[in-house]
Coordinates of C-alpha atoms and ligand atoms in Angstrom, one line a residue:
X1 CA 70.4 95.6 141.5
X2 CA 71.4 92.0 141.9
X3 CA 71.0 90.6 138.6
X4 CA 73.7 91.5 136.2
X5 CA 72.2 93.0 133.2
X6 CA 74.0 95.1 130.6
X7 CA 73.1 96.4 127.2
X8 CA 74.7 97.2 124.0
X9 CA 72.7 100.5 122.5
X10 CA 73.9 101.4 119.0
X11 CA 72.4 104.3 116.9
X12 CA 71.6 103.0 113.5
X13 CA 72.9 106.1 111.5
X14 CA 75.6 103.7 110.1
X15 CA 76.9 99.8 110.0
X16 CA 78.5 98.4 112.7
X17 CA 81.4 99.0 112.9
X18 CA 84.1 97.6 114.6
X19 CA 84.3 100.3 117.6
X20 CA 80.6 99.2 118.5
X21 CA 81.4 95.5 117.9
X22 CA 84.0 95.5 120.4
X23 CA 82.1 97.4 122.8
X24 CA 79.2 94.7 122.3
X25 CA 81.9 92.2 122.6
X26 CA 83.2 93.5 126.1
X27 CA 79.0 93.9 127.2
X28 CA 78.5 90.3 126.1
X29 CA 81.6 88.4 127.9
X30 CA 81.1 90.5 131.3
X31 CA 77.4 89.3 130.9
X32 CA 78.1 85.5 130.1
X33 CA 80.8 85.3 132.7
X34 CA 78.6 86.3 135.4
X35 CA 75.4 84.4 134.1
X36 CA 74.0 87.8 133.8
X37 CA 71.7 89.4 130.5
X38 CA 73.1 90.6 127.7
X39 CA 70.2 93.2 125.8
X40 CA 70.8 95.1 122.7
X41 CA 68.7 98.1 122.3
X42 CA 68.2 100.2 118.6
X43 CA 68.5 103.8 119.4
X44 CA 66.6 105.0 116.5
X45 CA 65.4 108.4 117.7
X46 CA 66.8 110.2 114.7
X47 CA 63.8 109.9 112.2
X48 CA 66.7 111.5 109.6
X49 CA 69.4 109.8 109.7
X50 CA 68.5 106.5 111.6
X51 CA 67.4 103.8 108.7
X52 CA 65.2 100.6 109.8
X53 CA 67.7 98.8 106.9
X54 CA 70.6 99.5 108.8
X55 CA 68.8 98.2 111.9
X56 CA 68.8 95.1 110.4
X57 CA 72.2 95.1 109.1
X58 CA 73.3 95.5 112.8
X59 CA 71.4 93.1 114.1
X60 CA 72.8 90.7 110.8
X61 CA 76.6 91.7 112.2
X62 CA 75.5 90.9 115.8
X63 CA 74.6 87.2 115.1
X64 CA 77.3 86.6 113.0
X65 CA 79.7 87.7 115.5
X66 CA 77.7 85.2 117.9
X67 CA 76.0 87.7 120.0
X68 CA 72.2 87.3 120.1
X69 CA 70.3 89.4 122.6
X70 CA 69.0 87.5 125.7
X71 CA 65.4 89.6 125.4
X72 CA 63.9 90.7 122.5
X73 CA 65.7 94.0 121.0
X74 CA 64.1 96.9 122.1
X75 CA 63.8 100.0 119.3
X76 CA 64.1 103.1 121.4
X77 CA 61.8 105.5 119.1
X78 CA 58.6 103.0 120.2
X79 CA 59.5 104.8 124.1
X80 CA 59.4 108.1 123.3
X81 CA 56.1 109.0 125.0
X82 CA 57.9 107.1 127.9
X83 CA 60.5 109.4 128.0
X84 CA 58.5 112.7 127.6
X85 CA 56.5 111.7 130.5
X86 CA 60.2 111.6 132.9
X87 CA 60.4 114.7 131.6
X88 CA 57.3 115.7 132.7
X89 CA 58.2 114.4 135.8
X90 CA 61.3 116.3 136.4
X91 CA 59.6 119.7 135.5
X92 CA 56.9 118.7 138.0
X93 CA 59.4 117.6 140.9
X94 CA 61.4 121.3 139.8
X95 CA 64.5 119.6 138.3
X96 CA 63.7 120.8 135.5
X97 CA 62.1 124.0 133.9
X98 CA 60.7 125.4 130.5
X99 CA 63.2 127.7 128.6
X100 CA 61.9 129.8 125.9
X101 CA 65.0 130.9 124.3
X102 CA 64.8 131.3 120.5
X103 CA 66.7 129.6 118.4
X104 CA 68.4 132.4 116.4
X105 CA 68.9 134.2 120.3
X106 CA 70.7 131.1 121.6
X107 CA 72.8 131.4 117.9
X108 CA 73.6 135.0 118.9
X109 CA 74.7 134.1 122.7
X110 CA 77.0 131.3 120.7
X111 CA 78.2 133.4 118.2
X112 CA 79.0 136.4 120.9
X113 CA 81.1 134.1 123.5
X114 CA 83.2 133.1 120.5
X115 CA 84.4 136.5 119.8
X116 CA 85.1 136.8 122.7
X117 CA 86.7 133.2 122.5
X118 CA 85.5 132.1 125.8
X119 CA 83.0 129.0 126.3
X120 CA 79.3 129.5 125.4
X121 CA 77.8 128.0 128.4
X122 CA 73.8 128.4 128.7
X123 CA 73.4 131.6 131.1
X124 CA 69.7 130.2 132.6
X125 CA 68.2 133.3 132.2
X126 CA 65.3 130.8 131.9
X127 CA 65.4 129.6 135.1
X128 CA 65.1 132.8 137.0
X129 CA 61.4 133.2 135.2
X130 CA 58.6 134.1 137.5
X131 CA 55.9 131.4 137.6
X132 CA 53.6 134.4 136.0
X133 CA 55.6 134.8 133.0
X134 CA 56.3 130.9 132.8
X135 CA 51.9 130.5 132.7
X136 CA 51.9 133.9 130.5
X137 CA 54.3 132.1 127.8
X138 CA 52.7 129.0 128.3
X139 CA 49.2 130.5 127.8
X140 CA 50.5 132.2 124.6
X141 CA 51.8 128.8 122.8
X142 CA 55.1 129.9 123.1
X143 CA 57.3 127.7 121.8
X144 CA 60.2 126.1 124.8
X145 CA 62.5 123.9 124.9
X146 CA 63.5 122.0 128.4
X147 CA 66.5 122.3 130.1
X148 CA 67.5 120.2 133.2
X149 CA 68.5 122.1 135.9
X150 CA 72.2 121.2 136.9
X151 CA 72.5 121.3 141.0
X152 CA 75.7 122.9 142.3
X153 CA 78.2 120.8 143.9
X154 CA 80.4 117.5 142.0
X155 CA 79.7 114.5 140.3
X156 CA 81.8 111.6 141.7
X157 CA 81.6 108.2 140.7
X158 CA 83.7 105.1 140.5
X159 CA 84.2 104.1 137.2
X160 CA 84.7 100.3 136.6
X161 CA 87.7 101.2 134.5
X162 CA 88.8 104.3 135.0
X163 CA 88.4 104.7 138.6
X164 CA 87.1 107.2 140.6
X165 CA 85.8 110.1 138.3
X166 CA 85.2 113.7 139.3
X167 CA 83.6 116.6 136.9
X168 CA 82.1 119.7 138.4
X169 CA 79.2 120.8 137.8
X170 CA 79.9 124.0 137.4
X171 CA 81.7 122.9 134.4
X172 CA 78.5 121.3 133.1
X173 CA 75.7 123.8 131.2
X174 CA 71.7 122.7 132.1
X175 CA 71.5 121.1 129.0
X176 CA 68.1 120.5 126.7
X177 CA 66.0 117.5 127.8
X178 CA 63.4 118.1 125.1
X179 CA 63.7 120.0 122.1
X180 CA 60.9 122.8 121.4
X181 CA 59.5 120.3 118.9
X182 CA 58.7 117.6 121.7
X183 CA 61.7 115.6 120.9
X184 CA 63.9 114.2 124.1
X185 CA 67.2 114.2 123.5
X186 CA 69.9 111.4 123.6
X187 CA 70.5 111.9 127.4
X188 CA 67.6 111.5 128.8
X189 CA 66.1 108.9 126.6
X190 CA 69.6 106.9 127.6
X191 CA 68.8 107.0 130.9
X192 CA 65.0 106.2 130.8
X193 CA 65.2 103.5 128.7
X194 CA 68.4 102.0 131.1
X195 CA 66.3 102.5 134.1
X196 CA 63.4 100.5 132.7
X197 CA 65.2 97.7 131.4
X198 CA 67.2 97.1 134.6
X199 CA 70.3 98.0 133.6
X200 CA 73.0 97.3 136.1
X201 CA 76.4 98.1 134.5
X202 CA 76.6 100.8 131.6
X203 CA 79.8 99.5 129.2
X204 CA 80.4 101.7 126.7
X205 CA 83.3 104.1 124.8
X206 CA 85.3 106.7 126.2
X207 CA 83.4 108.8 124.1
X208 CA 80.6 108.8 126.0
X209 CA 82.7 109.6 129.6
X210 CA 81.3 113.2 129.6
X211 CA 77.7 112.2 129.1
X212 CA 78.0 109.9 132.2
X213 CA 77.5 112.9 135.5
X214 CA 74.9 114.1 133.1
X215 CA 73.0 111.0 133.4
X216 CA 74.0 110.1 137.0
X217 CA 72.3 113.8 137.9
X218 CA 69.3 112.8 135.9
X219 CA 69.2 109.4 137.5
X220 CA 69.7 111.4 141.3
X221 CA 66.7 113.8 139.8
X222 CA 64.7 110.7 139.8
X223 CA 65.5 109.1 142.7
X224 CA 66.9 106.6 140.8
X225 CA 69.6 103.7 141.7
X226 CA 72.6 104.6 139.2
X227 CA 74.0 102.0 137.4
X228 CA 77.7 101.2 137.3
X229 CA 79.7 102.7 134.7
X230 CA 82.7 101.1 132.5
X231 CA 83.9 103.3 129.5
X232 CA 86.5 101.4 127.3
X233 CA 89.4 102.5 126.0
X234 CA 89.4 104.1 122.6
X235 CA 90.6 102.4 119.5
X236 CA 93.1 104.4 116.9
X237 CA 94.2 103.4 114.0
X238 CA 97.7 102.4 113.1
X239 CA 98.5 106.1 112.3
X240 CA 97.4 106.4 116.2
X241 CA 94.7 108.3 115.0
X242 CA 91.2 107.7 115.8
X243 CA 89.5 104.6 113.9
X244 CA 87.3 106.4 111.3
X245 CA 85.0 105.3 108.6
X246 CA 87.0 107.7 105.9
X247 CA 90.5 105.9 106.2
X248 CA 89.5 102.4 107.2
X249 CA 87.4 100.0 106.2
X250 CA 85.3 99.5 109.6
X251 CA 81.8 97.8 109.2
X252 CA 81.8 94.2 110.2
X253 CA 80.7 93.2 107.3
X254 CA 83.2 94.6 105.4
X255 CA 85.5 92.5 107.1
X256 CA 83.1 89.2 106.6
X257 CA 83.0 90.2 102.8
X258 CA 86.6 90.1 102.9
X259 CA 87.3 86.5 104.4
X260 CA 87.8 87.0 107.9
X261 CA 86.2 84.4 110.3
X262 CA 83.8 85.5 113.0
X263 CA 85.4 83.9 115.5
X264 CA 88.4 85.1 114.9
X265 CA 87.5 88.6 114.3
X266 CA 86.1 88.3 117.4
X267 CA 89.1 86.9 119.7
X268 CA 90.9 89.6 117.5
X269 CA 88.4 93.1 118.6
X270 CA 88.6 91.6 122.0
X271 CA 92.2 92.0 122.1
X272 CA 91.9 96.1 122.0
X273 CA 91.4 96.8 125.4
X274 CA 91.0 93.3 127.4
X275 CA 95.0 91.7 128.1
X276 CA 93.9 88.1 128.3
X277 CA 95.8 85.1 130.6
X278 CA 99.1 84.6 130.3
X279 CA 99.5 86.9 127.2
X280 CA 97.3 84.4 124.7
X281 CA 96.6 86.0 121.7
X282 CA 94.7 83.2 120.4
X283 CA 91.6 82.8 122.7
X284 CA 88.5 80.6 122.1
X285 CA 85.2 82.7 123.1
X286 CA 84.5 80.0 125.9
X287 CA 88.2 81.0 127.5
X288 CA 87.6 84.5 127.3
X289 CA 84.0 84.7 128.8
X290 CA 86.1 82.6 131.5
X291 CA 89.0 85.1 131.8
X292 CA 86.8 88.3 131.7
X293 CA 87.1 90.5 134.0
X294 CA 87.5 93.9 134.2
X295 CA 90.8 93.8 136.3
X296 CA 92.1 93.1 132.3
X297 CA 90.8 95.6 130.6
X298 CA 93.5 98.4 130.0
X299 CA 92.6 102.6 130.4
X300 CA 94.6 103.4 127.6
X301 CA 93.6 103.3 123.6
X302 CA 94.3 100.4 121.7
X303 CA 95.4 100.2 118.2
X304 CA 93.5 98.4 115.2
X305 CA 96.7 96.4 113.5
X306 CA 95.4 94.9 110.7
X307 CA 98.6 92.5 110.3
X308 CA 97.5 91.4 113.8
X309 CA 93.8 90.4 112.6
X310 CA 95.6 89.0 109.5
X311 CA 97.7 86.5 111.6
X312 CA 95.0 85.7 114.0
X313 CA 92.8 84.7 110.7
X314 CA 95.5 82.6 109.8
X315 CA 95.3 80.8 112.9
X316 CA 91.7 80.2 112.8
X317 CA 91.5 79.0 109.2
X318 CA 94.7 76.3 110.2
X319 CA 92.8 74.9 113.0
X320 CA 89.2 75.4 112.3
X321 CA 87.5 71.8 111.0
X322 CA 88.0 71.9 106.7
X323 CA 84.6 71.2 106.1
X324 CA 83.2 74.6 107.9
X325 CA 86.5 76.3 105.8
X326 CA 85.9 74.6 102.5
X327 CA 81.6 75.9 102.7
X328 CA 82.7 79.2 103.0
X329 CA 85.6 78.9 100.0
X330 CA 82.2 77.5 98.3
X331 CA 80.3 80.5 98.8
X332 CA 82.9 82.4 97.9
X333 CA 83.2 80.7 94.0
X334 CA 79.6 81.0 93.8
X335 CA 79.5 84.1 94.3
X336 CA 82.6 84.7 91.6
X337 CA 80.8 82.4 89.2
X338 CA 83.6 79.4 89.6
X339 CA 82.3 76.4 90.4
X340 CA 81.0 73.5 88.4
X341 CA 81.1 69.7 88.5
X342 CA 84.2 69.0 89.6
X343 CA 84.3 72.5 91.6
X344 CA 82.5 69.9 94.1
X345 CA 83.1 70.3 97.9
X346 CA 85.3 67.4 98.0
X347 CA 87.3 69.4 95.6
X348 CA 87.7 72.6 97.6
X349 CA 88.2 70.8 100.7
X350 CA 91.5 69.4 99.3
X351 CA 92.6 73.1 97.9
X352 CA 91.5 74.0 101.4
X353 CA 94.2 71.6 103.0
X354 CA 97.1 72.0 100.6
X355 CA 96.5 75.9 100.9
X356 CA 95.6 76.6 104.4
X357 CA 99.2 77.0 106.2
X358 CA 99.5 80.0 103.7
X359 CA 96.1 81.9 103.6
X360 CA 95.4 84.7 105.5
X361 CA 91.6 84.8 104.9
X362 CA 89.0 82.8 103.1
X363 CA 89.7 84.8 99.9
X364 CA 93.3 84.3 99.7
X365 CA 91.8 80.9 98.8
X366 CA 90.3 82.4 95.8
X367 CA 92.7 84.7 94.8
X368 CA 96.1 83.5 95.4
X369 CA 94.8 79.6 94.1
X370 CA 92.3 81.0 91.5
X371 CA 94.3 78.5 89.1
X372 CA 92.9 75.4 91.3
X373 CA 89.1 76.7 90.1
X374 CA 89.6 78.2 86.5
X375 CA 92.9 78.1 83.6
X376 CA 95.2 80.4 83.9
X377 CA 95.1 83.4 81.6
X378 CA 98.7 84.7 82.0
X379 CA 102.0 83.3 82.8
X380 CA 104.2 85.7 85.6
X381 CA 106.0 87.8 83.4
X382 CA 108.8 88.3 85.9
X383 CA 108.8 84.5 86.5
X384 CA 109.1 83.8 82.7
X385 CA 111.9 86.0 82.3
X386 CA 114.0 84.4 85.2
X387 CA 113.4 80.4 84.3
X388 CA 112.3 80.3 81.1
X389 CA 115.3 80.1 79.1
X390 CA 116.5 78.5 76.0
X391 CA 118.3 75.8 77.8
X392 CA 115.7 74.6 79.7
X393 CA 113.0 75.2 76.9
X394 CA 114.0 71.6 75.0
X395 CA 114.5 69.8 78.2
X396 CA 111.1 70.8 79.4
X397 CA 109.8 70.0 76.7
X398 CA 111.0 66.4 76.7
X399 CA 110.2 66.3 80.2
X400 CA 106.3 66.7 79.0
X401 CA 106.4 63.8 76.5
X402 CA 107.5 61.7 79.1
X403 CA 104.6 63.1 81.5
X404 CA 102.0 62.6 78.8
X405 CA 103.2 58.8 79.0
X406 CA 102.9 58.8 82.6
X407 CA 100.5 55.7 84.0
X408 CA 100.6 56.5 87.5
X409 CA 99.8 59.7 88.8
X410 CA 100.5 59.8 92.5
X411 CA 102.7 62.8 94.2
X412 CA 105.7 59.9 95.5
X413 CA 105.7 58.9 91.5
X414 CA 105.7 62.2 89.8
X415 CA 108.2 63.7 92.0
X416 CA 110.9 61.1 91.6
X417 CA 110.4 60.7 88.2
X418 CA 110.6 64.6 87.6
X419 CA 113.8 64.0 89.9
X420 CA 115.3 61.8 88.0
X421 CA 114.9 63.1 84.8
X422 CA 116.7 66.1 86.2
X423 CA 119.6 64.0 87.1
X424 CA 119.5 62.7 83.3
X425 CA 119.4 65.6 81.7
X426 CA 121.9 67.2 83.9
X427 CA 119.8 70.4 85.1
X428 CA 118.6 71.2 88.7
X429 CA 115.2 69.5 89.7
X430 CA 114.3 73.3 90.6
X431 CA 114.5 74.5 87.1
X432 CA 112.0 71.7 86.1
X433 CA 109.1 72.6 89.0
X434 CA 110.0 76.5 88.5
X435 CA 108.1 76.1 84.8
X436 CA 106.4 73.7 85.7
X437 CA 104.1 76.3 88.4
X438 CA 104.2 78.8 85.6
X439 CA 102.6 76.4 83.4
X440 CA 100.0 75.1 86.4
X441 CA 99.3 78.1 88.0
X442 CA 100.0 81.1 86.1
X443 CA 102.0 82.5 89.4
X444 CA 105.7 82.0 90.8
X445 CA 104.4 80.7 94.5
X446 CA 101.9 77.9 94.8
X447 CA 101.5 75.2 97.8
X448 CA 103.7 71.8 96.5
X449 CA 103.9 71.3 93.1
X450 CA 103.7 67.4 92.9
X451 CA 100.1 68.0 95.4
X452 CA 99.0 70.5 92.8
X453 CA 99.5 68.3 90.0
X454 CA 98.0 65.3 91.9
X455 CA 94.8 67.4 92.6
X456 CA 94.3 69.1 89.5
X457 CA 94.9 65.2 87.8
X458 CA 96.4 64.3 84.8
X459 CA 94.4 65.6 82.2
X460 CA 94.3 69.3 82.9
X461 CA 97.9 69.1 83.8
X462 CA 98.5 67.9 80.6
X463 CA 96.1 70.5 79.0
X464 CA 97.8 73.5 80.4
X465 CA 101.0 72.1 80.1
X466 CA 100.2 72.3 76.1
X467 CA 98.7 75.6 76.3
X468 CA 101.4 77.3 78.2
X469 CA 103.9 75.8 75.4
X470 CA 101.2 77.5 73.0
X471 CA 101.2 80.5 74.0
X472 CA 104.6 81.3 75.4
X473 CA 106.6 79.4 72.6
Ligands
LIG501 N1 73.7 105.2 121.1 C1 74.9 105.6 121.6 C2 76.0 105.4 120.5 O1 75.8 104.8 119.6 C3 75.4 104.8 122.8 C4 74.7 105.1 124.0 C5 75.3 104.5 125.2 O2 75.9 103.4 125.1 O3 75.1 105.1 126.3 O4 77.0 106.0 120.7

């Protein structure tokens, strides 16, 4: 196999979540670093459980994360026949063979080896049928599953990542190929459907490191070339427990519905598992399809920190261009029913640089400077408490005449004339700006006060200035 061509298979029983993102991340950098294909197949075999709407809201999570397959997807249910016909194959060619075990008798075997608490492991009495009773079944309509017949010996292979791998095969059971109702199984329709789109290098979780000597045996049956095998390094949560659906919130777009950027969700999944140059944490995708390799990418788990992700947001939203920052702050009012004439993009775009040192995602934008989009409703009652006393209540409230009178509203202006009224009055410039934000904002932390009065302009400072005295008076 010379061309490099590697595929990202998820089952659409669920979103994506951000396991299967980063293993479609690591599949898509090992393919664009060495010009190779990257495919993304649907394996929708379940009729129960797989849904064609969370097909699409995979493939929606894909190309936002910037990962559009190179051929069109392929949707493994439309290969069934495909595989049923290897299976054929392999019954033909005697790697296989019919087994007519009931149900309810392979329950009993099940139930029997754990009272005994050993192992249940398939005894293939099936396999020791004669061909007589095999064509007496047969002829009856019978009903039979089949089972691949495990050779004796060890399964050895190199794995990309973990090195060389050994499993016994003693220690593996001739497992089902196709069910008694004509249904292949996951194993063998992963290996068809990777032989006949060229796969070269399987990338994958380290759930799946026990399925891999099944499928090398399957792809030996065949006569096969076997594909190379990289299994990445689980992810746990911060609890160092596994990442699951039940305690965290794991479907991409979860995490896009909650103002993370794509790209830097992206440097950020990458991180769990792959160490990149020179320790960088903040890595452009064009550096890291450079860096990739799998010399980098680590054996053990890695763990989800969502401060991490939080910090590398922060980086993204300080560097990426305002405009792209301010659309998404946009779409973000929209949705909450904020924006209206002066709402305009201009407008955000300048919330968007006073706030953006201090935001962790887009909606920080939203909620912590909701006051820059609609009035405030309430007034900090812990701030009011601490600086809004009955000394500073009248000198306030002369310091707002003055305002009112106020002919030129630039930030240099307002600032010295708030300080030197200060001096005047004989009361610390901070006392002044402390009521001041209450009165503007609603909250006791804002971006600069005199760039938050200059943006919001004169007459809804003035406004809220004279409500606050309203209501709090
Ligand atoms: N469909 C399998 C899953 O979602 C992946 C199969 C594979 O990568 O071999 O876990």
């Amino acid at each position: 196999m010379d061309e490099i061509r590697v595929r990202f298979a998820p089952s659409p029983t669920g979103f994506l979540h951000v396991g299967g993102a980063r293993t479609a991340i690591f599949n898509w950098l090992f393919a664009r670093n060495k010009g190779g294909k990257f495919l993304l197949r649907i394996e929708d075999t379940d009729p129960e459980r797989s849904k064609s709407e969370l097909s699409a809201q995979i493939i929606r999570s894909m190309n936002w994360l910037g990962m559009e397959a190179d051929e069109p997807i392929v949707y493994q249910a439309l290969n069934i026949n495909r595989h049923r016909e290897v299976v054929e194959e392999l019954l033909k060619k005697s790697k296989a063979y019919y087994a007519f075990e009931t149900p309810e008798e392979l329950e009993a075997k099940r139930k029997e080896a754990a009272s005994r608490k050993v192992q249940y492991k398939y005894n293939r009495a099936s396999a020791e049928l004669s061909r007589e009773t095999i064509d007496k079944y047969l002829s009856e309509g019978k009903p039979y599953a089949v089972r691949f017949s495990i050779p004796e010996g060890r399964t050895e292979f190199e794995d990309i990542v973990h090195g060389n791998t050994v499993f016994n095969n003693s220690e593996i059971e001739d497992f089902v190929l196709m069910r008694s109702d004509g249904s292949p199984v996951y194993q063998i329709a992963v290996v068809v459907d990777d032989h006949d789109m060229k796969i070269s290098h399987v990338i994958r979780g380290d759930d799946h490191l026990s399925n891999t000597p099944k499928q090398i045996l399957l792809y030996r049956a065949m006569g096969w070339e076997v594909p190379q095998f990289a299994h990445l390094p689980m992810i746990l949560d911060e609890q160092k427990k596994k990442l699951s659906k039940r305690r965290n919130p794991v479907a991409v777009e979860d995490y896009k519905s909650k103002g993370y950027l794509s790209e830097a969700l992206f440097n950020f999944l990458t991180l769990l598992g792959f160490a990149p140059e020179d320790n960088r944490e903040i890595v452009s995708k064009n550096d890291l399809i450079r860096m990739f390799t799998f010399e980098r990418v680590n054996k053990k788990s890695a763990v989800f920190d969502m401060k991490k992700l939080d910090w590398i947001n922060s980086e993204y939203i300080k560097s990426a261009d305002e405009n792209m920052i301010a659309n998404l702050v946009k779409e973000k009012l929209e949705d909450m029913k904020l924006t209206n004439e002066s709402v305009n993009l201009q407008y955000v775009k300048n919330v968007v640089s006073l706030m953006k040192e201090r935001v962790s995602t887009i909606n920080d934008f939203t909620e912590f400077g909701k006051y820059f989009f609609e009035e405030p409703s309430k007034f900090d009652d812990k701030g009011l408490v601490k600086h809004w006393n009955p000394q500073i209540k009248p000198v306030f409230a002369d310091y707002f005449e003055n305002l009112k009178k106020s002919s030129v509203w630039n930030i240099e202006i307002l600032e010295k004339e708030l300080r030197d009224f200060a001096v005047l009055r004989n009361v610390k410039a901070g006392e002044l700006i402390h009521i001041l934000r209450l009165s503007l904002t609603g909250m006791t932390i804002s971006p600069g006060i005199f760039e938050l009065m200059k943006l919001l302009g004169k007459d809804k400072v003035i406004l809220r200035i004279a409500g606050f005295l309203e209501k709090i008076n």
